Tab-separated table of C-alpha atoms (C1' of nucleotides) and ligand atoms in Angstrom:
chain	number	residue	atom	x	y	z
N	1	UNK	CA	-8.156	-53.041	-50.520
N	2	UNK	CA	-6.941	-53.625	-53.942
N	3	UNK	CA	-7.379	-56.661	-56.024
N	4	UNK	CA	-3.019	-57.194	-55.116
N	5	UNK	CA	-3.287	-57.031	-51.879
N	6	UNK	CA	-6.412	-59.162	-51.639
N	7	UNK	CA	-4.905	-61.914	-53.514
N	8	UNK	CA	-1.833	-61.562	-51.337
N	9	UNK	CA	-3.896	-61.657	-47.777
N	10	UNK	CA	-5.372	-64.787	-49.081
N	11	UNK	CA	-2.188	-66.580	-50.232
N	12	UNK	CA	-1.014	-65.756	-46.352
N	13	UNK	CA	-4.423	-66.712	-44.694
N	14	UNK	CA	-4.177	-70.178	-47.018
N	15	UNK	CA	-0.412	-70.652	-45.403
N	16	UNK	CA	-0.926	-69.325	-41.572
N	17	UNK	CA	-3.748	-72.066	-41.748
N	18	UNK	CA	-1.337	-74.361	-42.805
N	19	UNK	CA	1.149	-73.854	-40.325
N	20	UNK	CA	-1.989	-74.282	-37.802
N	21	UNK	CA	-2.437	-77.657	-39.193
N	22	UNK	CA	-5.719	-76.262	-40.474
N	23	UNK	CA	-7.476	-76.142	-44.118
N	24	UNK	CA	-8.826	-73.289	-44.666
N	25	UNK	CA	-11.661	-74.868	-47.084
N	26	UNK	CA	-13.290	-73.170	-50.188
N	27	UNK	CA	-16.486	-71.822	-47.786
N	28	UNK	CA	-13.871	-70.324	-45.026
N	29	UNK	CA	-11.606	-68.948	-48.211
N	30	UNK	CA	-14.668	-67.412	-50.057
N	31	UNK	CA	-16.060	-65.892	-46.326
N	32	UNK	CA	-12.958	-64.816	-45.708
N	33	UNK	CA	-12.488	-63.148	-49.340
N	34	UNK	CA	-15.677	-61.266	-48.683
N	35	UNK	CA	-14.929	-59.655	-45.173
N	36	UNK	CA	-11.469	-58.889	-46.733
N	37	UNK	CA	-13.286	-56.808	-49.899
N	38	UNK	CA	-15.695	-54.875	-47.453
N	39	UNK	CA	-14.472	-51.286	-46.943
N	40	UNK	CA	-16.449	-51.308	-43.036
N	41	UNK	CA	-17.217	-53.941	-40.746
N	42	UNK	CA	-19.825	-56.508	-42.417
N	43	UNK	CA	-22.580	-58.397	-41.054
N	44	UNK	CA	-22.995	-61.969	-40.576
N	45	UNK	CA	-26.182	-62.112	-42.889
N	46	UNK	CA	-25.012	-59.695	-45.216
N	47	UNK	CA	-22.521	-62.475	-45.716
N	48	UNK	CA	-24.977	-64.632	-45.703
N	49	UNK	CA	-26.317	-62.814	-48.699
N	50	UNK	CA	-23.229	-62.810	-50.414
N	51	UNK	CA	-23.063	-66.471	-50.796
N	52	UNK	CA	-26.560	-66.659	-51.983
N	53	UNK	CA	-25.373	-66.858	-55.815
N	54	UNK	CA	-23.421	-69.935	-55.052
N	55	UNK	CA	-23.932	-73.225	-55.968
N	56	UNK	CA	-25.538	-74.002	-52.634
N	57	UNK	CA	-27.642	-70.958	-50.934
N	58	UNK	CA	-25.920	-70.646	-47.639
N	59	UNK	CA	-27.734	-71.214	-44.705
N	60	UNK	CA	-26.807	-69.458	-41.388
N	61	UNK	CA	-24.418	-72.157	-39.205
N	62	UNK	CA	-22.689	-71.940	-42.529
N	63	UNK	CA	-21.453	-68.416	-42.255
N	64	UNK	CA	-21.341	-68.289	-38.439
N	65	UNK	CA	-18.879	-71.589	-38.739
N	66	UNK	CA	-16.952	-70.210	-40.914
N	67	UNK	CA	-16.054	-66.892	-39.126
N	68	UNK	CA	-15.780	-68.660	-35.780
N	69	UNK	CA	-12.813	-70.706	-37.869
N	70	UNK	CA	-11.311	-67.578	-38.909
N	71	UNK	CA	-11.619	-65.906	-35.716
N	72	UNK	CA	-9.787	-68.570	-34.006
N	73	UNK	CA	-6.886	-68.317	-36.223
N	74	UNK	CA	-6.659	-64.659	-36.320
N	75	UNK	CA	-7.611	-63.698	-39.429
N	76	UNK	CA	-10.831	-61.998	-38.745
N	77	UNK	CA	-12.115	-60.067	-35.626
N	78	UNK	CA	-15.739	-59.595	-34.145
N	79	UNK	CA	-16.250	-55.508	-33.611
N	80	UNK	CA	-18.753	-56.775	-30.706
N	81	UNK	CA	-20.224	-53.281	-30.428
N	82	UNK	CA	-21.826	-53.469	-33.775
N	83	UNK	CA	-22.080	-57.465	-34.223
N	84	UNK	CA	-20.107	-57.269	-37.545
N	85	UNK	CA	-16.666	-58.392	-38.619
N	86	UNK	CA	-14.091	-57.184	-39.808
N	87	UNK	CA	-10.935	-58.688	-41.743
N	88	UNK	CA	-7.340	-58.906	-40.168
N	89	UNK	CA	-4.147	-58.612	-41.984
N	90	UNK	CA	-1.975	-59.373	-39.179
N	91	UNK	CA	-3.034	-63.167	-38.653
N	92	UNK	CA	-1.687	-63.228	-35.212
N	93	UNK	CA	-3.200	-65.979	-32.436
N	94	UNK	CA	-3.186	-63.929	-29.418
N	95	UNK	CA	-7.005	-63.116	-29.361
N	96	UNK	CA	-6.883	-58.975	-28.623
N	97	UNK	CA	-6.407	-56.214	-31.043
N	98	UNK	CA	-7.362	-52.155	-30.924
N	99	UNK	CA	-9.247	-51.335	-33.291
N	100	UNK	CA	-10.538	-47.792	-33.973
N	101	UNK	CA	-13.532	-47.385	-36.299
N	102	UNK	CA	-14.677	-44.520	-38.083
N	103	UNK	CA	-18.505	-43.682	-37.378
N	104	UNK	CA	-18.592	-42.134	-40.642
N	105	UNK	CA	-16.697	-43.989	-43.727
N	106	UNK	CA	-16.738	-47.341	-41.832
N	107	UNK	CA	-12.733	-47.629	-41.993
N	108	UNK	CA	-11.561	-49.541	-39.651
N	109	UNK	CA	-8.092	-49.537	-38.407
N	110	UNK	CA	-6.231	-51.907	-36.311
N	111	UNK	CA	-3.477	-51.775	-33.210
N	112	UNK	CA	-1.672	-53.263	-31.143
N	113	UNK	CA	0.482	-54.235	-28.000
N	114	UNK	CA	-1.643	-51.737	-25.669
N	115	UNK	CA	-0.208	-51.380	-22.507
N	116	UNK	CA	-2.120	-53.112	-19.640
N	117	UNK	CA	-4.568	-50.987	-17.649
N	118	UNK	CA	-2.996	-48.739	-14.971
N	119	UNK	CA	-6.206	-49.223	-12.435
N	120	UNK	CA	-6.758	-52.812	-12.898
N	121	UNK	CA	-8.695	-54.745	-9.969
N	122	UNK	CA	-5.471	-56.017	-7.420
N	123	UNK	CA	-5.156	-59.600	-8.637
N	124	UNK	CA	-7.330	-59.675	-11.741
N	125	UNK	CA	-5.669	-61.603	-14.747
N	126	UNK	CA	-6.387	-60.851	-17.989
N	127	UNK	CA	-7.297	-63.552	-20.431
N	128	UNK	CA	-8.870	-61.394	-23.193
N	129	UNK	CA	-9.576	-57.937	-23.904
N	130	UNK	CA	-12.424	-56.227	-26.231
N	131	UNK	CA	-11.252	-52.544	-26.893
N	132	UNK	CA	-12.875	-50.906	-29.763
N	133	UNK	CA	-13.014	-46.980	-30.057
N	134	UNK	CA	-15.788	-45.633	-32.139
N	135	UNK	CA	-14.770	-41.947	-33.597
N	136	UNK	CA	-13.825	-39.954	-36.444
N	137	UNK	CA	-10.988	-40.761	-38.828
N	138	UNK	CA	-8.586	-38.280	-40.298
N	139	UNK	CA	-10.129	-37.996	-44.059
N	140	UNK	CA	-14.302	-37.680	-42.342
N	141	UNK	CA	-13.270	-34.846	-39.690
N	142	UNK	CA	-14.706	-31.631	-40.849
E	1	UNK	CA	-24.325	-55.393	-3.119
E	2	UNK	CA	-25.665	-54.915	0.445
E	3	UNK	CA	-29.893	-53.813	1.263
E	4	UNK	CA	-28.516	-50.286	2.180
E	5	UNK	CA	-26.018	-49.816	-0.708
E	6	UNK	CA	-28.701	-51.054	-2.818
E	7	UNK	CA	-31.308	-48.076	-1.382
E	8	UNK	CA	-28.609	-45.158	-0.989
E	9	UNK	CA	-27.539	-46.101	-4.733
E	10	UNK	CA	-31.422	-45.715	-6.311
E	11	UNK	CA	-31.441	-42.690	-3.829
E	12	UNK	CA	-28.502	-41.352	-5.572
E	13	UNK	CA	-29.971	-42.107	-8.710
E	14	UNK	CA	-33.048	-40.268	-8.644
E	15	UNK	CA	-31.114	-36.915	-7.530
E	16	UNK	CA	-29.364	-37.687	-10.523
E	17	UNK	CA	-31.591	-37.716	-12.612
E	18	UNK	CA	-33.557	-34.883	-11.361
E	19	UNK	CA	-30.258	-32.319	-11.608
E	20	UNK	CA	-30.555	-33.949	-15.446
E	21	UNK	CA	-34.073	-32.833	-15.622
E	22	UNK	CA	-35.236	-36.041	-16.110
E	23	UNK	CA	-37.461	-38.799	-14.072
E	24	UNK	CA	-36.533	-41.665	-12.940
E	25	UNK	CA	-39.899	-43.060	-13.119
E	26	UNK	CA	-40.705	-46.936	-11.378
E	27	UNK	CA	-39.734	-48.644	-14.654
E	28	UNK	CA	-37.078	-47.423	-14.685
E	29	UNK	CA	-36.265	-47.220	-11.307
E	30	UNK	CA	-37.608	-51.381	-10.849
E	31	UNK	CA	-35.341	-51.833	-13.826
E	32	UNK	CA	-32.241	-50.200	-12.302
E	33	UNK	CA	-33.303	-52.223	-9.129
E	34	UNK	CA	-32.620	-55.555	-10.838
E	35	UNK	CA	-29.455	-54.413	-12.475
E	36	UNK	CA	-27.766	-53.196	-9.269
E	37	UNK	CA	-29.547	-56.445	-7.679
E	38	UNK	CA	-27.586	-59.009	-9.950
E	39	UNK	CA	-24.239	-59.728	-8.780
E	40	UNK	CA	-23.553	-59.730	-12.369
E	41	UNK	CA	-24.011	-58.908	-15.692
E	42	UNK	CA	-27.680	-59.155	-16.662
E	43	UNK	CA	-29.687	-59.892	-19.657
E	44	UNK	CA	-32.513	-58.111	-20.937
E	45	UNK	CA	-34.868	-60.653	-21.509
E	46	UNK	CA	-34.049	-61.884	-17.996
E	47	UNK	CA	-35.332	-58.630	-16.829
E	48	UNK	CA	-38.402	-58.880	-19.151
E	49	UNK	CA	-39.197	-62.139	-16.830
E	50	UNK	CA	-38.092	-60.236	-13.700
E	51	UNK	CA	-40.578	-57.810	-14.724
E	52	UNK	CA	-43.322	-60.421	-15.184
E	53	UNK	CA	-44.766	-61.182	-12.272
E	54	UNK	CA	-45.901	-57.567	-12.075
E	55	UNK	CA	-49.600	-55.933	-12.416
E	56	UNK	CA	-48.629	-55.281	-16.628
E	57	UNK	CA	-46.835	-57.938	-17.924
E	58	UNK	CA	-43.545	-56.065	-19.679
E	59	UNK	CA	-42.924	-56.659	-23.537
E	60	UNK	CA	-39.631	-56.291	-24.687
E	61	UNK	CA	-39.520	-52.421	-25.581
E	62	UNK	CA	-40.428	-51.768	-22.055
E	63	UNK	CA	-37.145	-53.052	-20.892
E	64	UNK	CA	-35.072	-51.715	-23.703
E	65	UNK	CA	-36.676	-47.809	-23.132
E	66	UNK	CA	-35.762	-48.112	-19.739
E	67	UNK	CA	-32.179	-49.792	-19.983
E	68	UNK	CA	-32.264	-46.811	-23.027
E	69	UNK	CA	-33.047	-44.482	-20.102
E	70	UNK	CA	-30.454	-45.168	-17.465
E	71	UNK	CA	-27.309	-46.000	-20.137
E	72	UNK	CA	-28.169	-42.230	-21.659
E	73	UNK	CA	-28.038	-40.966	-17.705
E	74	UNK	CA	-25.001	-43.449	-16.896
E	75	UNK	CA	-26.494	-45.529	-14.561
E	76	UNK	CA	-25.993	-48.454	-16.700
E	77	UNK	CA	-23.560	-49.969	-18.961
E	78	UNK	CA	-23.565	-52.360	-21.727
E	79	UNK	CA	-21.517	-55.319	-21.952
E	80	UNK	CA	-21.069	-55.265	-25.508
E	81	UNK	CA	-19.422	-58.570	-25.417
E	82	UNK	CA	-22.032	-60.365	-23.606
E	83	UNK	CA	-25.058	-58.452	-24.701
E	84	UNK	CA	-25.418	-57.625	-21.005
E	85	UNK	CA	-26.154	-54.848	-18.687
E	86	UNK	CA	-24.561	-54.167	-15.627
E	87	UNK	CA	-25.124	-51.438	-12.624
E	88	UNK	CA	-23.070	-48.612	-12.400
E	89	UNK	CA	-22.451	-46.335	-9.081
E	90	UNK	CA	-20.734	-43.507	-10.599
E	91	UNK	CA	-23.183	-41.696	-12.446
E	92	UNK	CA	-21.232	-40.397	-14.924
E	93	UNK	CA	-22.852	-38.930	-17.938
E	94	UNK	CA	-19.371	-39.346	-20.050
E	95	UNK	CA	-20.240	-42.580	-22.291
E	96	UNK	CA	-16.748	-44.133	-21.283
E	97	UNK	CA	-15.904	-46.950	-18.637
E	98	UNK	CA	-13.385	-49.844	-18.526
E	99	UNK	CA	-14.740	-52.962	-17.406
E	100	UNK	CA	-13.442	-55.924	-15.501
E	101	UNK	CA	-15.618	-58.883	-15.897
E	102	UNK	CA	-14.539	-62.438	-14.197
E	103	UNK	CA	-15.681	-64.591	-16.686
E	104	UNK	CA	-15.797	-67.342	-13.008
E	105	UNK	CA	-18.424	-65.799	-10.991
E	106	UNK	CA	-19.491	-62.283	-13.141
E	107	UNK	CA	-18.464	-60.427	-11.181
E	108	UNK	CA	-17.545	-56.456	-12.723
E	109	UNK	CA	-15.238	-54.018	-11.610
E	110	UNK	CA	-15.335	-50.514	-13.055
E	111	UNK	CA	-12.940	-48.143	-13.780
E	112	UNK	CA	-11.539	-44.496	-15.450
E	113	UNK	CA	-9.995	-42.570	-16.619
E	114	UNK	CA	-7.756	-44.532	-18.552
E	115	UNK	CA	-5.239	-42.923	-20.781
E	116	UNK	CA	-5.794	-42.151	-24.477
E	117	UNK	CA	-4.248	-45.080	-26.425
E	118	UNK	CA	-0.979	-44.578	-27.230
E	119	UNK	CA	-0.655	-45.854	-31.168
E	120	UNK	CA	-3.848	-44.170	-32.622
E	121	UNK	CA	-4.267	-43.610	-35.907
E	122	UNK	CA	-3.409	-40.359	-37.322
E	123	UNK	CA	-5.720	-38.166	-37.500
E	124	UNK	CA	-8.376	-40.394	-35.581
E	125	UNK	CA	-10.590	-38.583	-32.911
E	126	UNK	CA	-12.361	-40.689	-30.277
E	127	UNK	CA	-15.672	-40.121	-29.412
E	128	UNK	CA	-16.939	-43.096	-27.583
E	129	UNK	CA	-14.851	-46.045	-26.690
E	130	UNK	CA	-15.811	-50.287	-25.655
E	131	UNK	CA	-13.261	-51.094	-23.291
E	132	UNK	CA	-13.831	-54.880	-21.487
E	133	UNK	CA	-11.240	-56.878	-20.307
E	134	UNK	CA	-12.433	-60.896	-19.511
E	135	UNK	CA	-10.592	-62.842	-17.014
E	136	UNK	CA	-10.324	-64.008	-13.426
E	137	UNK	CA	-10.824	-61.869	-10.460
E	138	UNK	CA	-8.374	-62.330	-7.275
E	139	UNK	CA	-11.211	-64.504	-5.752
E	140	UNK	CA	-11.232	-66.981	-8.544
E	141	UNK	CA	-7.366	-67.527	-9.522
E	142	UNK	CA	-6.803	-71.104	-8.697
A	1	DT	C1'	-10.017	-103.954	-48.937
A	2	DT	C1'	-12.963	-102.657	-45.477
A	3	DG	C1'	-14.475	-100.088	-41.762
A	4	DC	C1'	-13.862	-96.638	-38.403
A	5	DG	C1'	-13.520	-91.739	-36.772
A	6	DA	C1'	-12.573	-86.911	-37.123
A	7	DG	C1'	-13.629	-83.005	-39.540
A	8	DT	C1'	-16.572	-80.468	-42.427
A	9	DG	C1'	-20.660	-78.740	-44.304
A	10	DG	C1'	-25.970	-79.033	-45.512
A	11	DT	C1'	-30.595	-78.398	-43.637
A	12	DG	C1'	-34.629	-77.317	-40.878
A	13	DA	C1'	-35.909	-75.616	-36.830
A	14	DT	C1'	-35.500	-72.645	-33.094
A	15	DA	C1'	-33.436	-69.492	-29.613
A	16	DT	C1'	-31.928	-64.934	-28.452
A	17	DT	C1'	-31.565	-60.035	-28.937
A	18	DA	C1'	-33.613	-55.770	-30.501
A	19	DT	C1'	-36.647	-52.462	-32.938
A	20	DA	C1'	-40.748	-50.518	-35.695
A	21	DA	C1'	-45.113	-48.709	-35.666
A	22	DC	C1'	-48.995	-47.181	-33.658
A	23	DA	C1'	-52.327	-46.623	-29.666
A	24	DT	C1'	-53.116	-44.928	-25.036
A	25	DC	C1'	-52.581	-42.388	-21.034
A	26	DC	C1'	-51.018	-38.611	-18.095
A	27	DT	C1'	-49.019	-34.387	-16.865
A	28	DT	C1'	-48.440	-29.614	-17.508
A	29	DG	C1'	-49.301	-25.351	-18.712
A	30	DA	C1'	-51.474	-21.953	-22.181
T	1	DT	C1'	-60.618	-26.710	-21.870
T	2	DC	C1'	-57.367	-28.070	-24.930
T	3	DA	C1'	-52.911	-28.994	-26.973
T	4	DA	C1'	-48.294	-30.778	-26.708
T	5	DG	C1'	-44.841	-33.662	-25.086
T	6	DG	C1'	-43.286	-37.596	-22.816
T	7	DA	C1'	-43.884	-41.975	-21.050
T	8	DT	C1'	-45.811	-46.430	-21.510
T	9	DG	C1'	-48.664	-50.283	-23.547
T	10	DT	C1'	-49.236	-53.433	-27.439
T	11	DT	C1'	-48.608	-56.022	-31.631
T	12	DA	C1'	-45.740	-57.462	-34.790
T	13	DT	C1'	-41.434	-58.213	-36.857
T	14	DA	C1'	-36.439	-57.666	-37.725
T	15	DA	C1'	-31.775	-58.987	-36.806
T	16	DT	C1'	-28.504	-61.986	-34.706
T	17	DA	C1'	-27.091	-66.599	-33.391
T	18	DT	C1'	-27.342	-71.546	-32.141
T	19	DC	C1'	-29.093	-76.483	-31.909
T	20	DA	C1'	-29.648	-81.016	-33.567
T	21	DC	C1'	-29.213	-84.143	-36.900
T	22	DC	C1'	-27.636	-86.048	-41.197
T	23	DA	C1'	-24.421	-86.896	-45.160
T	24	DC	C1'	-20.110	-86.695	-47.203
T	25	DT	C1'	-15.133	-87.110	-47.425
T	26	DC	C1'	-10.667	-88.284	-46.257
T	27	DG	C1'	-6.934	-90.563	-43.779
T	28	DC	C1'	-5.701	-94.413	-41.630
T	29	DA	C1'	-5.492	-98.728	-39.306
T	30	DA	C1'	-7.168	-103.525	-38.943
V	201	ZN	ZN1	-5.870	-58.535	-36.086
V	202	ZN	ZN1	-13.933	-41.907	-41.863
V	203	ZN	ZN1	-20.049	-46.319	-14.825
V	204	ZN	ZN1	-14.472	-64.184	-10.008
DNA sequence: TTGCGAGTGGTGATATTATAACATCCTTGA
DNA sequence: TCAAGGATGTTATAATATCACCACTCGCAA
C-alpha cells in the first residue's frame, strides 16, 4: 500500500466513523494505520509491539479494544484461521467478506457477495459467515 | 449422537485408519470418543479435564497430538472461529468441509462439496479453505 | 457553575489456547 | 540383541485474549 493510498484509507476510515456517530480516536487511528501498512495479516501483539515507542507502552486490552472497534465498523477483519488481522478498504457493516490469502507472500485479497451455500441445513439462517481460503496467489505459483 | 452411532462411528474409524496405515491408538481413540460424544463443538482443554480422571493425568500436548492425529486422518475438524473441535462422520482425508454451527444450542451440520468461489482472484489457487457459517438451526428460529 | 453519566483508555492480573524440548517406553524387524 | 521409529509422558513456556478496576474527559442537564 502506498503512502497515497494509506493517507486516503484513513481520511475514509476517519469519515465512515463519523457517519457511525463514532470517533475513531488517535489509538484506533494509529492501530488502524498499522494493520493498513502490513503487507500480510498482523498479529495482535505484534501490534502490540508497534505501539511500544509511544508515549505510553501499550498494554494488551489496549490493542484488542481497539481492533474490536474497528472490526465492528468494518474497517478491519479477523483471518480467524491464523488469529491475525488484516485491514479492509471496503468499510462496509455487513460482518462477512472472502478473503483469499496467499500461504506464501502473505497477500491477502478480499471478496464479496458470495452466493449462499447450495446444501445448507433446511431451515438454518445465516447470521454470519467465516470463509477464508488459504492458497497460492498468482505472482508465488511456480 | 445415539450409543450405537457412537460405537459403529469409532468402528469406522479405526478401519480408517488402518487402510491409512496408521493406529488409532486409545488416546486417540478416548479423544475421538469425547468429540463425537459432545453434542457440540468442544474445547481442548475441556478434553484435557475429560481426560483427567484417567490412570495418567493428560497434559496439554497429549490432547493436541491426538486432536493432531484425527484432523490429519479427517476425523476431526477445527472450528477456527471458536477454537473448537468437532466430530466428523465422513472420513474424508480432503482438508475441506463447510460448517453449520447454531450459535443457540451448538449444534454442527457438515457439508461438501461446495462450488469453487465464483470471484477469485486471478491467478489464485486454493489449497485449503475455512468455511463456517454461524446462525440458527431450524430447531432454534423463534 | 456544578455534578452526573457515557465513553474511552491505562494498568495489573489472570485466563485461555498452543507449542517446544527432552525423556521414556514399546514395537518391530534386522 | 540391538537399533530405529513412533507414540506418549513431562516440564516448561509461548502466544493469544480477557477481566476488573481506576482515572480522565467531554457533553449536557439541573
Ligand atoms: Zn472488508
Ligand atoms: Zn503470494
Ligand atoms: Zn468432515
Ligand atoms: Zn440450534
Amino acid at each position: 500500500m502506498t503512502r497515497d493510498s494509506l493517507i486516503r484509507a484513513l481520511e475514509a476510515a476517519e469519515s465512515h466513523c463519523t457517519e457511525r456517530g463514532e470517533k475513531l480516536t488517535p489509538v484506533r487511528r494509529r492501530v488502524l494505520e498499522l494493520v493498513l501498512e502490513a503487507d500480510a495479516p498482523v498479529k495482535a501483539y505484534d501490534l502490540l509491539e508497534a505501539l511500544k515507542p509511544g508515549p505510553g507502552a501499550a498494554k494488551p486490552p489496549t490493542v484488542y479494544r481497539a481492533l474490536d472497534f474497528l472490526m465492528a465498523a468494518g474497517l478491519v477483519h479477523k483471518v480467524e484461521a491464523l488469529n491475525a488481522f488484516v485491514g479492509c478498504s471496503h468499510a462496509h457493516d455487513d460482518g462477512g467478506a472472502e478473503l483469499f490469502i496467499c500461504s506464501d507472500c502473505g497477500s491477502v485479497e478480499e471478496r464479496h457477495g458470495a452466493p449462499d451455500p447450495v446444501n445448507m441445513p433446511d431451515g438454518f439462517v445465516i447470521e454470519r459467515s467465516v470463509v477464508e481460503h488459504f492458497g497460492h496467489c498468482a505472482n508465488c505459483r511456480h
